[in-house]
Amino acid sequence: MSFTETAIRAALGLRTGAPWTAPIEVRAETGSTSDDAKALAREGAAEGAIVVADAQTKGRGRSGASWHSPPGENVYLSFVVRPALSPAAVAPLTLVVGLVVRDVVATRIGAPVRVKWPNDIFVSDRKLAGILVEGQVRGDALASVVVGIGLNVKTTVFPPPLDAIATSLAREGAPDLDRASLVAEIVVGVMQATDRFAREGLAVFADRIAEHDALRGREIAVGGVRCVARGIDAVGRLLVEHTDGSTEAVVSGHVELAERR
Ligand code: BTN
């Protein structure tokens, strides 16, 4: 199936059993789908408004990193959710989104798919997908959240330095996947999980996050400091054990597997 608005609407309809009423914008090329979705959110677009691009010229990740976004191959997806959360409660949503993306891709490949704190999906210690959750605040309240997801679907050759650290569904043995179905499954899954997270908190996802944690028990480096990952706490922080035996709950930072350094 082609990667068109019609195909995505049809796939969403199949999953939900009802017509998708929010806008869906499919662009041949854009700067960043997350910038586009933020503009839609500012204009008052309903929850479920989706922007998908075949290519991005300014795809971005956390901490200003760029996201490799060649045409015709992958999913570059951003959509609007409007959860009943305070701005301070949004951060762990990244892990919840990660779990949904993990579940969607895990049904399509044989290898284990893991969530790497805070926002990556890993297969065989390589990055398959990245997640960018950005809240828009009005006054003291959360007006909207744009969930941005980059999923490597068909890319088989990555430019350096990504060639050493990235993978795709095609490279993991699923060469011919329909991007519209992936988009629909991810959007519906994330919207349901976001609603549950807003009502019940992170605790209901904790066991599954632990089950699929890419880092737990492994030697890592956080901001260049070697330590051992000891899981994720009740509010979504990464627990680490330092070489002197002390533990720390990390709120943000660049995390690498130590073997990589
Ligand atoms: C990361 O790994 O740091 C997150 C990467 C998120 C990339 C996606 S691609 C779709 C959306 N548009 C962007 O500009 N970024 C996100």
mmCIF file of N, CA and C and ligand atoms in Angstrom, residues 32-34 56 58-62 67 76-78 119-120 127 130-132 148-150, ligand 1:
data_model
loop_
_atom_site.group_PDB
_atom_site.id
_atom_site.type_symbol
_atom_site.label_atom_id
_atom_site.label_comp_id
_atom_site.label_asym_id
_atom_site.label_seq_id
_atom_site.Cartn_x
_atom_site.Cartn_y
_atom_site.Cartn_z
ATOM 1 N N SER A 32 10.517 19.573 9.523
ATOM 2 C CA SER A 32 10.339 18.626 10.628
ATOM 3 C C SER A 32 8.842 18.407 10.837
ATOM 4 N N THR A 33 8.414 17.160 10.845
ATOM 5 C CA THR A 33 6.988 16.892 11.081
ATOM 6 C C THR A 33 6.565 17.382 12.468
ATOM 7 N N SER A 34 7.511 17.399 13.423
ATOM 8 C CA SER A 34 7.143 17.867 14.761
ATOM 9 C C SER A 34 6.891 19.372 14.766
ATOM 10 N N GLN A 56 12.437 14.430 5.481
ATOM 11 C CA GLN A 56 12.575 15.652 6.272
ATOM 12 C C GLN A 56 13.936 16.283 5.965
ATOM 13 N N LYS A 58 14.983 18.890 8.063
ATOM 14 C CA LYS A 58 15.499 19.337 9.373
ATOM 15 C C LYS A 58 14.961 18.441 10.475
ATOM 16 N N GLY A 59 14.911 17.129 10.211
ATOM 17 C CA GLY A 59 14.451 16.200 11.235
ATOM 18 C C GLY A 59 15.353 16.310 12.447
ATOM 19 N N ARG A 60 14.731 16.361 13.624
ATOM 20 C CA ARG A 60 15.559 16.590 14.815
ATOM 21 C C ARG A 60 15.224 15.629 15.935
ATOM 22 N N GLY A 61 16.234 15.409 16.776
ATOM 23 C CA GLY A 61 16.066 14.564 17.950
ATOM 24 C C GLY A 61 16.324 15.353 19.211
ATOM 25 N N ARG A 62 16.534 14.648 20.315
ATOM 26 C CA ARG A 62 16.818 15.317 21.583
ATOM 27 C C ARG A 62 18.147 16.062 21.495
ATOM 28 N N TRP A 67 18.005 14.088 12.744
ATOM 29 C CA TRP A 67 17.462 12.753 12.503
ATOM 30 C C TRP A 67 17.567 12.454 11.014
ATOM 31 N N TYR A 76 8.473 9.087 9.374
ATOM 32 C CA TYR A 76 8.707 10.319 10.117
ATOM 33 C C TYR A 76 7.307 10.825 10.460
ATOM 34 N N LEU A 77 6.965 10.702 11.709
ATOM 35 C CA LEU A 77 5.568 10.857 12.137
ATOM 36 C C LEU A 77 5.499 11.759 13.355
ATOM 37 N N SER A 78 4.575 12.730 13.334
ATOM 38 C CA SER A 78 4.305 13.513 14.537
ATOM 39 C C SER A 78 2.804 13.679 14.661
ATOM 40 N N ASN A 119 14.628 7.537 25.345
ATOM 41 C CA ASN A 119 13.763 7.765 24.173
ATOM 42 C C ASN A 119 14.148 6.967 22.934
ATOM 43 N N ASP A 120 14.854 5.866 23.113
ATOM 44 C CA ASP A 120 15.268 5.104 21.939
ATOM 45 C C ASP A 120 14.652 3.713 21.939
ATOM 46 N N LYS A 127 20.178 1.422 17.211
ATOM 47 C CA LYS A 127 18.963 2.246 17.308
ATOM 48 C C LYS A 127 18.062 2.019 16.101
ATOM 49 N N GLY A 130 13.614 6.568 17.281
ATOM 50 C CA GLY A 130 13.804 7.599 18.296
ATOM 51 C C GLY A 130 12.491 8.332 18.537
ATOM 52 N N ILE A 131 12.321 8.782 19.758
ATOM 53 C CA ILE A 131 11.057 9.407 20.157
ATOM 54 C C ILE A 131 11.333 10.796 20.725
ATOM 55 N N LEU A 132 10.529 11.746 20.298
ATOM 56 C CA LEU A 132 10.680 13.128 20.758
ATOM 57 C C LEU A 132 9.307 13.601 21.235
ATOM 58 N N GLY A 148 6.680 12.911 18.466
ATOM 59 C CA GLY A 148 7.407 12.726 17.213
ATOM 60 C C GLY A 148 8.140 11.388 17.233
ATOM 61 N N ILE A 149 8.005 10.648 16.156
ATOM 62 C CA ILE A 149 8.630 9.320 16.097
ATOM 63 C C ILE A 149 9.344 9.161 14.757
ATOM 64 N N GLY A 150 10.594 8.817 14.829
ATOM 65 C CA GLY A 150 11.344 8.437 13.637
ATOM 66 C C GLY A 150 11.624 6.956 13.718
HETATM 67 C C1 BTN B 1 15.858 11.117 19.145
HETATM 68 O O1 BTN B 1 16.319 10.007 18.875
HETATM 69 O O2 BTN B 1 16.510 11.947 19.785
HETATM 70 C C2 BTN B 1 14.460 11.439 18.713
HETATM 71 C C3 BTN B 1 14.322 11.442 17.234
HETATM 72 C C4 BTN B 1 12.936 11.817 16.760
HETATM 73 C C5 BTN B 1 12.853 11.935 15.266
HETATM 74 C C6 BTN B 1 11.448 12.160 14.806
HETATM 75 S S1 BTN B 1 11.289 11.997 13.042
HETATM 76 C C7 BTN B 1 9.666 12.633 13.145
HETATM 77 C C8 BTN B 1 9.710 13.805 14.117
HETATM 78 N N1 BTN B 1 10.161 14.999 13.455
HETATM 79 C C9 BTN B 1 11.326 15.422 13.914
HETATM 80 O O3 BTN B 1 11.931 16.430 13.515
HETATM 81 N N2 BTN B 1 11.754 14.617 14.896
HETATM 82 C C10 BTN B 1 10.835 13.520 15.124
#
